[in-house]
Coordinates of C-alpha atoms in Angstrom, one line a residue:
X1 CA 0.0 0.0 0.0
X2 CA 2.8 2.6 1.0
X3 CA 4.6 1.0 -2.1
X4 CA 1.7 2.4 -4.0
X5 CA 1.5 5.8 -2.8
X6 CA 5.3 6.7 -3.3
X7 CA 4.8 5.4 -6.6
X8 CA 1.7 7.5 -7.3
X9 CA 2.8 10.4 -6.1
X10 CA 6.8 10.8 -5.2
X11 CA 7.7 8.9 -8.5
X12 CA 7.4 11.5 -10.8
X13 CA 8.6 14.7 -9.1
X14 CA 11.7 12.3 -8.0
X15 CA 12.0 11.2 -11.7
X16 CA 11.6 14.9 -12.5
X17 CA 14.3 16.1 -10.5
X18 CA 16.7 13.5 -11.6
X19 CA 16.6 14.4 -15.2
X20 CA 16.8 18.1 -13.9
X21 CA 19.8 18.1 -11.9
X22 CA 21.5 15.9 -14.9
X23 CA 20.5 18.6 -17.3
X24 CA 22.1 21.3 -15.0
X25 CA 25.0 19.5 -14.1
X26 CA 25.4 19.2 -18.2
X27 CA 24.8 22.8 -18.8
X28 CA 27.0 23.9 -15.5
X29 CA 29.9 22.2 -17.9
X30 CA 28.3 23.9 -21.0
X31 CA 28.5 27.7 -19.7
X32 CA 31.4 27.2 -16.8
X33 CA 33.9 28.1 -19.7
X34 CA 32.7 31.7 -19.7
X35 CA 33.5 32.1 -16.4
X36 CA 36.8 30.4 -16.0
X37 CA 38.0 31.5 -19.4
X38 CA 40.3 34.2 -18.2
X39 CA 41.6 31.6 -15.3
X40 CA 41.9 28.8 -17.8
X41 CA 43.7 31.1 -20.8
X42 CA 46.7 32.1 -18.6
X43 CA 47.3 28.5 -17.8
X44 CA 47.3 27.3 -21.7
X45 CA 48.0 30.2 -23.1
X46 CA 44.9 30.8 -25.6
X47 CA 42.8 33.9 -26.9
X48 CA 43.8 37.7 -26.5
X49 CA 46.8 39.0 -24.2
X50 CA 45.7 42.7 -22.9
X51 CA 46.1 45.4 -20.5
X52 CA 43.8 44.5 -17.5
X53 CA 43.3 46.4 -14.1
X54 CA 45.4 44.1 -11.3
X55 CA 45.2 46.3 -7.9
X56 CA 43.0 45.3 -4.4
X57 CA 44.1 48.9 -3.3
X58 CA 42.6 51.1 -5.8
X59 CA 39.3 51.6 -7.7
X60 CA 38.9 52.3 -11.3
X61 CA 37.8 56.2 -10.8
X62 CA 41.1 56.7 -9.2
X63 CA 43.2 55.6 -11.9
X64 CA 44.9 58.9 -13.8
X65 CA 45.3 56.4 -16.8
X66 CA 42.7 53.3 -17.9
X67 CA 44.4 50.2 -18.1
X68 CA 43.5 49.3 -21.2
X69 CA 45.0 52.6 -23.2
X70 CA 48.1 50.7 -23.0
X71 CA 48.6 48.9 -26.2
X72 CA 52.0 46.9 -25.4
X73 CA 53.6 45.4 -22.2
X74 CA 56.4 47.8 -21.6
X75 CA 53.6 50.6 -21.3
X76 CA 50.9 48.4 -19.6
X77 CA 53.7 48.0 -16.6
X78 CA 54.7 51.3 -16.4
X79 CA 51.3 52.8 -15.1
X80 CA 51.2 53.5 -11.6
X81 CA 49.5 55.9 -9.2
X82 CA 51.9 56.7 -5.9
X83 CA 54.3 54.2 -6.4
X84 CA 51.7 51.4 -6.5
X85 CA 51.8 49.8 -9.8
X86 CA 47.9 48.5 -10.8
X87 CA 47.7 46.8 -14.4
X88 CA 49.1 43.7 -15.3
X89 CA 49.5 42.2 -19.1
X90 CA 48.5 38.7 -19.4
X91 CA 45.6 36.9 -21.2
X92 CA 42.0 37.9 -20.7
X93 CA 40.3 35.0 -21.3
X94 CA 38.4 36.4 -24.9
X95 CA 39.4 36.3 -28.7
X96 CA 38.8 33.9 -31.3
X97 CA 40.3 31.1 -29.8
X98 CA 37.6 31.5 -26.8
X99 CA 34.4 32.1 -28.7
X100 CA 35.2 28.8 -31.3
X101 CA 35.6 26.9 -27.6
X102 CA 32.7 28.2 -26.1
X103 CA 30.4 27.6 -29.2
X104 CA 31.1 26.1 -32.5
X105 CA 33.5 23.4 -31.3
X106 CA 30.3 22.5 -29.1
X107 CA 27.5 23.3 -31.2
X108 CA 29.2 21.4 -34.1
X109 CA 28.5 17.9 -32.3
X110 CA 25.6 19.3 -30.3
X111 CA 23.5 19.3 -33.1
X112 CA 24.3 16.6 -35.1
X113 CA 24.2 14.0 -32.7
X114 CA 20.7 15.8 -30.8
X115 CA 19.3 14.6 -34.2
X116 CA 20.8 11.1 -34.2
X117 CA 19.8 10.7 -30.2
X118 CA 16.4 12.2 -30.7
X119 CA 15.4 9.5 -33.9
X120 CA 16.9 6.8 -31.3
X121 CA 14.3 8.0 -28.4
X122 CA 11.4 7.2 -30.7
X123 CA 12.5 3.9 -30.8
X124 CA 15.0 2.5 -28.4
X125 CA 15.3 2.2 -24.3
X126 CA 15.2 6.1 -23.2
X127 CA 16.2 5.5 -19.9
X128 CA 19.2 3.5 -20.9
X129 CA 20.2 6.2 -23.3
X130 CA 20.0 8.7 -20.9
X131 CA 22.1 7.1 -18.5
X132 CA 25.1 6.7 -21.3
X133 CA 24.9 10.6 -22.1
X134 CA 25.0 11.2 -18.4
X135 CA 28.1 9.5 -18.2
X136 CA 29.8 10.5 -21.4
X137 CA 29.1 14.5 -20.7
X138 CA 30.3 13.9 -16.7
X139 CA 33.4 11.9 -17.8
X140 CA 34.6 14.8 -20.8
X141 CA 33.8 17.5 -17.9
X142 CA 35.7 15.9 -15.0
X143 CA 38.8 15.4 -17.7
X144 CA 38.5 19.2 -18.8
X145 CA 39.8 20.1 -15.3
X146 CA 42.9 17.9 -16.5
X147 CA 43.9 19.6 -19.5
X148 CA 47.1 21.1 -20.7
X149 CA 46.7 22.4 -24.2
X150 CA 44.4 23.7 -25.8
X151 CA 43.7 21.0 -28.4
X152 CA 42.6 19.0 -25.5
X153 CA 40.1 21.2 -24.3
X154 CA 38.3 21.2 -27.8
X155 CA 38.3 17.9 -28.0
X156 CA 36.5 17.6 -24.3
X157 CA 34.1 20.3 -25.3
X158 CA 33.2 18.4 -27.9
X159 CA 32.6 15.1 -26.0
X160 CA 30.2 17.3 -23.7
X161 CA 28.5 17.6 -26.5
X162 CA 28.2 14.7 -27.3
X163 CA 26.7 13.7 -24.0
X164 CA 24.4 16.4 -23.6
X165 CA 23.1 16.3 -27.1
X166 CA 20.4 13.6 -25.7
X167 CA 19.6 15.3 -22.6
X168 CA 16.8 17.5 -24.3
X169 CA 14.8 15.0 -26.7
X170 CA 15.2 12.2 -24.4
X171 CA 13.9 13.9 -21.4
X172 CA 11.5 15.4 -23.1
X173 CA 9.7 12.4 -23.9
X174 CA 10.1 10.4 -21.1
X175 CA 8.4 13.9 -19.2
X176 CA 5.5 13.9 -21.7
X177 CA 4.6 10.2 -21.0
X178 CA 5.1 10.9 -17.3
X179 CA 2.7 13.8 -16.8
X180 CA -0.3 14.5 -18.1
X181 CA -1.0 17.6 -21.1
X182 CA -2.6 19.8 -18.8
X183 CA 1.2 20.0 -16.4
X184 CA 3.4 20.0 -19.5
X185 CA 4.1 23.9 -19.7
X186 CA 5.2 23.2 -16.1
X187 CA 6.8 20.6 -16.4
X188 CA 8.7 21.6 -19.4
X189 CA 10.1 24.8 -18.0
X190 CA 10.9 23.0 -15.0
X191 CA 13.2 21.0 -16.6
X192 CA 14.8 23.3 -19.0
X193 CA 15.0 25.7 -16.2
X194 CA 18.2 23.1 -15.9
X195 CA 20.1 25.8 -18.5
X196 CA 19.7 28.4 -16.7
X197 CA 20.2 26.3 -13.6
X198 CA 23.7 25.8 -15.1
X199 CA 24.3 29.2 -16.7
X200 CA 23.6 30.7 -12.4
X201 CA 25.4 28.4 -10.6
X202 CA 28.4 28.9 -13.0
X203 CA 28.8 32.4 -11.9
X204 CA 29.9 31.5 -8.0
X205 CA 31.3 28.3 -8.8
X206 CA 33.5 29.4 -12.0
X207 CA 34.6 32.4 -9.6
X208 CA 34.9 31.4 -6.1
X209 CA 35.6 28.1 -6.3
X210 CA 39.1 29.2 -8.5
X211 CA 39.5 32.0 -6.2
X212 CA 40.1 29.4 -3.0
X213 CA 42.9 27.2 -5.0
X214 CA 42.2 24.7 -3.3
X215 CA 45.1 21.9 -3.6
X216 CA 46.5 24.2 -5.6
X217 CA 44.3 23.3 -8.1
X218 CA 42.5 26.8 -9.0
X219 CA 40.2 26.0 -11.7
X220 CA 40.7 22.5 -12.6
X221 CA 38.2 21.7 -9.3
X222 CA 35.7 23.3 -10.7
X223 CA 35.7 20.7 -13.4
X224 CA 36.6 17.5 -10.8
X225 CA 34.0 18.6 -9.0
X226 CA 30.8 18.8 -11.6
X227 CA 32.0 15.9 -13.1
X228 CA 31.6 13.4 -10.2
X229 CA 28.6 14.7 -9.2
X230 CA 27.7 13.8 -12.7
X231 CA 28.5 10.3 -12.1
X232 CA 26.4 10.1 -9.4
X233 CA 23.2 11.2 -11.1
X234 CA 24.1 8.8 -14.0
X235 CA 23.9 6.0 -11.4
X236 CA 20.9 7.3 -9.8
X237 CA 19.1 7.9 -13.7
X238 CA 20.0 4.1 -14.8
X239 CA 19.1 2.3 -11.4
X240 CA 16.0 4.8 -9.9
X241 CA 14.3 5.6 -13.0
X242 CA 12.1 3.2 -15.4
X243 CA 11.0 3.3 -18.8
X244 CA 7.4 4.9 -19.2
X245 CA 4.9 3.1 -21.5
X246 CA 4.7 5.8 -24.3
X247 CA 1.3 7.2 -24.4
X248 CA -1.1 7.4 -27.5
X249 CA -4.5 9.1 -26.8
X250 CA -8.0 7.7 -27.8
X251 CA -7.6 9.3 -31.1
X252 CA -4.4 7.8 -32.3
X253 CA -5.4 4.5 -31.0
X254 CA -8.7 4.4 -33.2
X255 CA -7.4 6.3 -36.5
X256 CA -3.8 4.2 -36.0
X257 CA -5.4 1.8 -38.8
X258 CA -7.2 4.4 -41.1
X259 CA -4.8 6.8 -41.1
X260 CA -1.0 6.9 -43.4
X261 CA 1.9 7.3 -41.2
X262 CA 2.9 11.3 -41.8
X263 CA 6.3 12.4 -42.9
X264 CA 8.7 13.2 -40.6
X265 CA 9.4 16.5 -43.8
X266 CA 5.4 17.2 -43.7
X267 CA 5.5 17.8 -39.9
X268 CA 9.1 19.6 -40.0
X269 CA 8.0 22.0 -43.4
X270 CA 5.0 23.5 -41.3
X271 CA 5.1 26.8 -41.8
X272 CA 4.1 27.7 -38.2
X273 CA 7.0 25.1 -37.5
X274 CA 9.8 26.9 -39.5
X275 CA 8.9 30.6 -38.3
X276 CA 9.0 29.2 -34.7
X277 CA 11.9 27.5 -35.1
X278 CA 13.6 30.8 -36.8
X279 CA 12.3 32.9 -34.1
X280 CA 13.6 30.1 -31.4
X281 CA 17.0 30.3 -33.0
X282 CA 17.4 34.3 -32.7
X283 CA 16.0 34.6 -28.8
X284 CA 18.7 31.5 -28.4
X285 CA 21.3 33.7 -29.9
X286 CA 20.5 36.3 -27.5
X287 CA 20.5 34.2 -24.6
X288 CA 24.1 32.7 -25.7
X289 CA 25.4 35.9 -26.2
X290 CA 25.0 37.1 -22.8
X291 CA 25.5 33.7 -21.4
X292 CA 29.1 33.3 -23.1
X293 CA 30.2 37.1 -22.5
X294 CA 28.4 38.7 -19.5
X295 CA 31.1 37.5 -16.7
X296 CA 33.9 38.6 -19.1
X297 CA 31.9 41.6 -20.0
X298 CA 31.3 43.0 -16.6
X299 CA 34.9 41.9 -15.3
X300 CA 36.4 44.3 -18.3
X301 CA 34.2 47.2 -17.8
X302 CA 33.4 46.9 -13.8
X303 CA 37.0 45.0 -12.7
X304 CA 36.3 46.8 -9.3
X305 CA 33.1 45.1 -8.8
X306 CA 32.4 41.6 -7.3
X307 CA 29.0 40.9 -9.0
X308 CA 29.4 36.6 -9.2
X309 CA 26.7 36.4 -6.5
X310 CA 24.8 38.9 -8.2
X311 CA 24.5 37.6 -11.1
X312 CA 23.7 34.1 -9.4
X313 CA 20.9 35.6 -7.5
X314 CA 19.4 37.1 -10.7
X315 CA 20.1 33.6 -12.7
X316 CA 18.5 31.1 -10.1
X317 CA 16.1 33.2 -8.2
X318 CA 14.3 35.6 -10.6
X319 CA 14.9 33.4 -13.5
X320 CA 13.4 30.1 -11.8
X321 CA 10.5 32.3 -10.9
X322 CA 10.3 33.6 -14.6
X323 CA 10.8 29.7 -16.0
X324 CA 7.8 28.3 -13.7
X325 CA 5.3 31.2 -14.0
X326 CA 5.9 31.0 -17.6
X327 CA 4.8 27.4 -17.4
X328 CA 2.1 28.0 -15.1
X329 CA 0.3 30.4 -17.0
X330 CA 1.0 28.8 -20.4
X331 CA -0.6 25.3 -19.5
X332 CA -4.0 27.8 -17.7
X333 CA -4.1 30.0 -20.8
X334 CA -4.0 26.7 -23.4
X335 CA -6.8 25.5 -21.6
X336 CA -9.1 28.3 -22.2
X337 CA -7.8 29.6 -25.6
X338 CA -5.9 27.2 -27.1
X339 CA -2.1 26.8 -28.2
X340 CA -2.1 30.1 -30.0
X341 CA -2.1 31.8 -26.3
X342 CA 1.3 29.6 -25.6
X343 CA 2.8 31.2 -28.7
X344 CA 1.2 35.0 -27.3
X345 CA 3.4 34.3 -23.8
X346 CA 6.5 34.1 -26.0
X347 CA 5.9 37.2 -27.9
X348 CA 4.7 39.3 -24.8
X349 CA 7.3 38.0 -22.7
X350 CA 10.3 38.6 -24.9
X351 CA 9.3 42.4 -25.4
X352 CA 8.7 43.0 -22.2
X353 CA 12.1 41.5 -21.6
X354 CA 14.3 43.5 -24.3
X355 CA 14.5 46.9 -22.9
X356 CA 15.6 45.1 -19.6
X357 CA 18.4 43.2 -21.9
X358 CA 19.7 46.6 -23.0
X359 CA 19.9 48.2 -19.8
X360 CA 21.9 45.4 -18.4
X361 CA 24.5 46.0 -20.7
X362 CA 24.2 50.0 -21.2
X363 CA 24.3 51.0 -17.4
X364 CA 26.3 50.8 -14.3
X365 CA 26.8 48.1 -11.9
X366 CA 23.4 48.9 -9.6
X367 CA 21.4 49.6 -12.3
X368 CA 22.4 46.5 -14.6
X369 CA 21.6 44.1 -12.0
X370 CA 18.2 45.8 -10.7
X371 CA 17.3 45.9 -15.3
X372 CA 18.6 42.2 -15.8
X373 CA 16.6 41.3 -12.8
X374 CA 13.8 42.2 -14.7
X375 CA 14.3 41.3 -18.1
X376 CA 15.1 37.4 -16.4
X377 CA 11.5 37.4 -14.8
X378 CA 9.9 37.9 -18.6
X379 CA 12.7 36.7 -20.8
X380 CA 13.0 33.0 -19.1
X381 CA 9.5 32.4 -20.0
X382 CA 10.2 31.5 -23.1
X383 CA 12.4 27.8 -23.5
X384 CA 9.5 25.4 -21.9
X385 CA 7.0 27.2 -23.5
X386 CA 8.5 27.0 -26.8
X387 CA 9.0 22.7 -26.6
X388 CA 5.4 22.9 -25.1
X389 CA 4.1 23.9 -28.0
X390 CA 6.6 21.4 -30.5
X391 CA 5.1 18.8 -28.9
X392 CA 1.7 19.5 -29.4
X393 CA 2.3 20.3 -32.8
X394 CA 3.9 16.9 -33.8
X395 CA 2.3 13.4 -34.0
X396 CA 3.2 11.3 -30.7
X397 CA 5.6 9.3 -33.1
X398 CA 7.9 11.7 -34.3
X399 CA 8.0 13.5 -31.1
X400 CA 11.7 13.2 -30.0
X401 CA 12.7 13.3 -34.0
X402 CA 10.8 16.8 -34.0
X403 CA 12.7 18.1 -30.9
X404 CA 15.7 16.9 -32.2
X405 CA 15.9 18.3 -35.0
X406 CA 14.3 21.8 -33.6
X407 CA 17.3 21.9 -31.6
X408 CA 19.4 21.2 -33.9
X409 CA 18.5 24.0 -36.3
X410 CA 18.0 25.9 -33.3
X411 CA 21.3 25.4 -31.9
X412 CA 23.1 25.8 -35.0
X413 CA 21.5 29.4 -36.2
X414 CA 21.6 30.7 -32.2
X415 CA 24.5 28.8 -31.4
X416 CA 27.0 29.6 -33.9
X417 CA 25.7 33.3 -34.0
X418 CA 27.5 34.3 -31.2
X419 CA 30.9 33.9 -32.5
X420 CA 30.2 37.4 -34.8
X421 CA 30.5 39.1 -31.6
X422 CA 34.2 38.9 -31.3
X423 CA 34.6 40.9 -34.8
X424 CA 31.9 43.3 -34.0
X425 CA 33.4 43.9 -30.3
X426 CA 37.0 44.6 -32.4
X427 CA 35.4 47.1 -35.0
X428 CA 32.9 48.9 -32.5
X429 CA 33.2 48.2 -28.7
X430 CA 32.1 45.1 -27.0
X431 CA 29.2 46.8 -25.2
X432 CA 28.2 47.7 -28.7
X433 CA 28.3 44.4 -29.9
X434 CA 26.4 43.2 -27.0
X435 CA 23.2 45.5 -27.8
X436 CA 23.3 43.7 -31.6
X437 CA 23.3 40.3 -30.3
X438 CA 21.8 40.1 -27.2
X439 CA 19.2 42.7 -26.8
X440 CA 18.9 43.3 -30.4
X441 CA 18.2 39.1 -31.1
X442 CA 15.3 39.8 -28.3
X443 CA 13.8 42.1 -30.1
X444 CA 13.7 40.4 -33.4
X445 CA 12.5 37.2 -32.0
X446 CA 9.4 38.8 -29.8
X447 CA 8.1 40.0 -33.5
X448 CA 8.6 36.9 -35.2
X449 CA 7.1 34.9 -32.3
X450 CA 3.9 37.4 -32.7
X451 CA 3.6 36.5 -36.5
X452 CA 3.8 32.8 -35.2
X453 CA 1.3 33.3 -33.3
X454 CA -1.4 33.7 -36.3
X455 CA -0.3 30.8 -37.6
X456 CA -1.1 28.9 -35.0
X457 CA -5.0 26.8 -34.4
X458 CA -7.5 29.0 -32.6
X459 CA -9.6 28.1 -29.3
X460 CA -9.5 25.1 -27.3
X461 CA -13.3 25.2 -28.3
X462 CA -12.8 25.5 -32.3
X463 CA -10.3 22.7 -31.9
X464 CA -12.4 20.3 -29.3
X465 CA -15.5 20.5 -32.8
X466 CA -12.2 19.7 -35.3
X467 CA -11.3 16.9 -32.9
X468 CA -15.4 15.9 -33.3
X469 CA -15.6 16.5 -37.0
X470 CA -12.0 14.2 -37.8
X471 CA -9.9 12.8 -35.2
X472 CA -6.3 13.0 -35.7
X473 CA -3.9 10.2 -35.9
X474 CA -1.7 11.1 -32.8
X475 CA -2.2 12.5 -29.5
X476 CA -3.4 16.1 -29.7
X477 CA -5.1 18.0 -32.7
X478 CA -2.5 20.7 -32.7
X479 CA -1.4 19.3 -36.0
X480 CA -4.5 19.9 -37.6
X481 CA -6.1 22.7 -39.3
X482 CA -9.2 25.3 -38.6
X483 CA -11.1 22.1 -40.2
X484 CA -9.6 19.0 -38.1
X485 CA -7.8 18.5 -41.7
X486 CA -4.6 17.5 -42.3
X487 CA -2.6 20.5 -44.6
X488 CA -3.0 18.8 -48.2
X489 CA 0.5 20.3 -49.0
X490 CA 3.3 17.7 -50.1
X491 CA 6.5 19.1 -48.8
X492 CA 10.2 18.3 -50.5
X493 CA 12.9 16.6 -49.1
X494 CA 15.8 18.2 -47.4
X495 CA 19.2 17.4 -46.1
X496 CA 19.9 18.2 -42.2
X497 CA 22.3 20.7 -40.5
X498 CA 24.8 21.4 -37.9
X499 CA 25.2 23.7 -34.5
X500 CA 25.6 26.6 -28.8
X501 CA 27.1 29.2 -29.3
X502 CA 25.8 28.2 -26.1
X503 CA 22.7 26.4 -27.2
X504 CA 22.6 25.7 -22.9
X505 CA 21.4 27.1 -25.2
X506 CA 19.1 32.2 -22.4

């Protein structure tokens, strides 16, 4: 009897929280390079070498000269103020070198293999592929803190990806055979809170953590660390968890034998599906943009400022609340007034968010925290909501395929955007750069989530009489037409593409 109860109601918040922690513990690995970049440079001797601030004493508004004025070493070493020299030439952690490691070497394999795992969730053991990608992306992030070149470290970011590539369309499908439609919007930005998760806890970890040297070790137990707490959630996911029964609903069950299997490049070629996808890939630049620079960014223009638990605090605390409300009121809107109102959270939430985005970047300390705090509440919204709505769109079949391949088009468009900030910081300013690709890409994608939105069915009422008139062959009727029809539009064939920056990926 008490067997019965856990089962019926611990189960799936535990099962929950076990693919949630993984997912953050995967993403922690993902977005701890931005932190530890600067740390990790002037050990292997990557990226940029620069004039940087280096005094405990003094505060930037005393300085008679900026740091950064100094174009060589010899000059850089000569500034001083009462005897006390305060800038130091070494690496600073950015450049080419760093933005390829932070996104394209990652992205590359991200995407690719999302697609690969998320056709091998539709049809193999889920929990048993889980488990492996828990321990492949634990195993390359506990080695990362071993490295010694470079080279190495590409390689490992790349076998992160590798690992976490599954973590998405795996979970996701085991979650939507867990819980029920009605807790999906929930449920799904609980889970891919998990990015965000990662992306906060990066901030005091990725500083703090190298700050105390323990062992000697600065950095590198950042990486130990992460990655054997990994192992132990791989354990826990492969001997706690078990394989769900994937649900069909009544409707797929009786139109199973009346109905042709749809193509996998009929669902994909949507038109609803490709703008969202777009609009998805720009709002994931955004959110990669400030995830792979904002540590660096505010360390080069505020070096007197401590903000790691600040920017923790705004990460974890206003963004979980963001993530869940945005769940929560998704999954009561779709109930009265359909999927559309899903897609309407996005584009509300994203331009309410942007003017918060630029004031994180265009004002001082105080007043970049208290405007990022509030572009995180509304911005965060939008990742749970966004797979929410895939997979209602998508037959119950060719869910995990669909997210798959979302993310890898997402990932590779909003992934490997990023890297043009590195040019743009070189020819206009790195604040600059910052408005283009992370406030800027909020902008755009609120708009093109809002023409989305038309595209989308109407009421749960006009789609409960479609449901009446011709029941779909899958578990929803979001797939459907105004008429309960199927679009009579044959779509080509296409070949698949590539990837992070970030993604993780805010």
């Amino acid at each position: 009897m008490l067997r019965s109860v856990i089962q019926k109601f611990l189960y799936k918040p535990y099962a929950l929280a076990i693919v949630s922690v993984g997912y953050v513990l995967a993403e922690l690995g993902h977005f701890l390079i931005g932190v530890t970049s600067k740390a990790i440079a002037e050990d292997l001797h990557y990226g940029d070498i620069a004039c940087q601030f280096n005094s405990t004493t003094l505060t930037v508004d005393e300085l008679p000269v900026q740091c950064e004025t100094a174009k060589n070493s010899s000059d850089c070493r000569s500034l001083e103020l009462n005897g006390s020299y305060y800038c130091e030439w070494n690496y600073n952690g950015l450049g080419l070198d760093y933005q390829i490691l932070a996104g394209p070497s990652f992205i590359a394999v991200y995407t690719i293999l999302g697609i690969v795992l998320g056709i091998a969730a539709d049809r193999y053991h889920r929990i048993r592929l889980l488990t492996v990608c828990t321990v492949i992306f634990s195993v390359a992030i506990g080695l990362s803190g071993a490295v010694w070149h470079y080279w190495q470290l590409v390689i490992l970011r790349m076998v992160l990806a590798a690992g976490e590539a599954g973590c998405n369309p795996l979970a996701t499908g085991l979650l939507s055979d867990w819980f029920p439609e009605e807790q999906r919007g929930l449920v799904m930005s609980i889970f891919n809170w998990g990015i965000y998760g990662g992306y906060g806890i990066a901030f005091p970890i990725g500083r703090y953590v190298t700050e105390l040297n323990a062992w000697d070790l600065g950095w590198r137990v950042c990486y130990y660390g992460a990655g054997v707490i990994g192992l132990i959630i791989a354990v826990l996911t492969g001997l706690t968890l078990s394989e769900p029964e994937r649900k069909a609903s009544n409707h797929e069950e009786s139109a199973a034998n009346d109905e042709e299997p749809v193509s996998i490049w009929k669902v994909l070629l949507q038109p609803r599906i490709i703008l969202l996808c777009l609009a998805a890939s720009i709002r994931h630049c955004g959110g990669l943009c400030f995830a792979y620079n904002c540590d660096l960014y505010y360390r080069e223009y505020f070096p007197d400022y401590d903000l790691g638990w600040w920017l923790f605090a705004v990460t974890i605390v206003i963004g979980s609340i963001g993530v869940v409300i945005g769940g929560f009121v998704s999954d009561k809107f779709v109930a009265k007034m359909g999927i559309r109102s899903r897609v309407a959270c996005l584009a509300i939430s994203q331009i309410i968010a942007t003017p918060g985005a630029f004031g994180s970047v265009y004002f001082n300390p105080l007043w970049a925290m208290i405007t990022l705090a509030f572009s995180y509440f509304f911005a965060e919204m939008w990742f749970g909501i966004v797979f929410a709505v895939v997979v209602e769109l998508v037959p119950l079949k060719l869910r995990s395929t669909t997210v798959g391949v979302f993310l890898f088009v997402m990932n590779n468009i909003g992934g490997n955007l990023p890297i043009l900030v590195e040019p743009t910081r070189m020819a206009i300013g790195y604040r600059e750069s910052l408005y283009i690709y992370y406030a800027g890409a909020y902008g755009i994608s609120s708009i093109m989530f809002f023409f989305t939105m038309f595209l989308m069915d109407g009421s749960a009422e006009v789609e409960r009489t479609a449901d009446k008139e011709a029941p779909p062959a899958y578990d929803n009727s979001m797939f459907t037409n105004d008429d309960g029809q199927l679009p009579a539009v044959e779509m080509p064939t296409f070949p698949a593409r590539p990837p992070i920056y970030e993604h993780s990926r805010l």
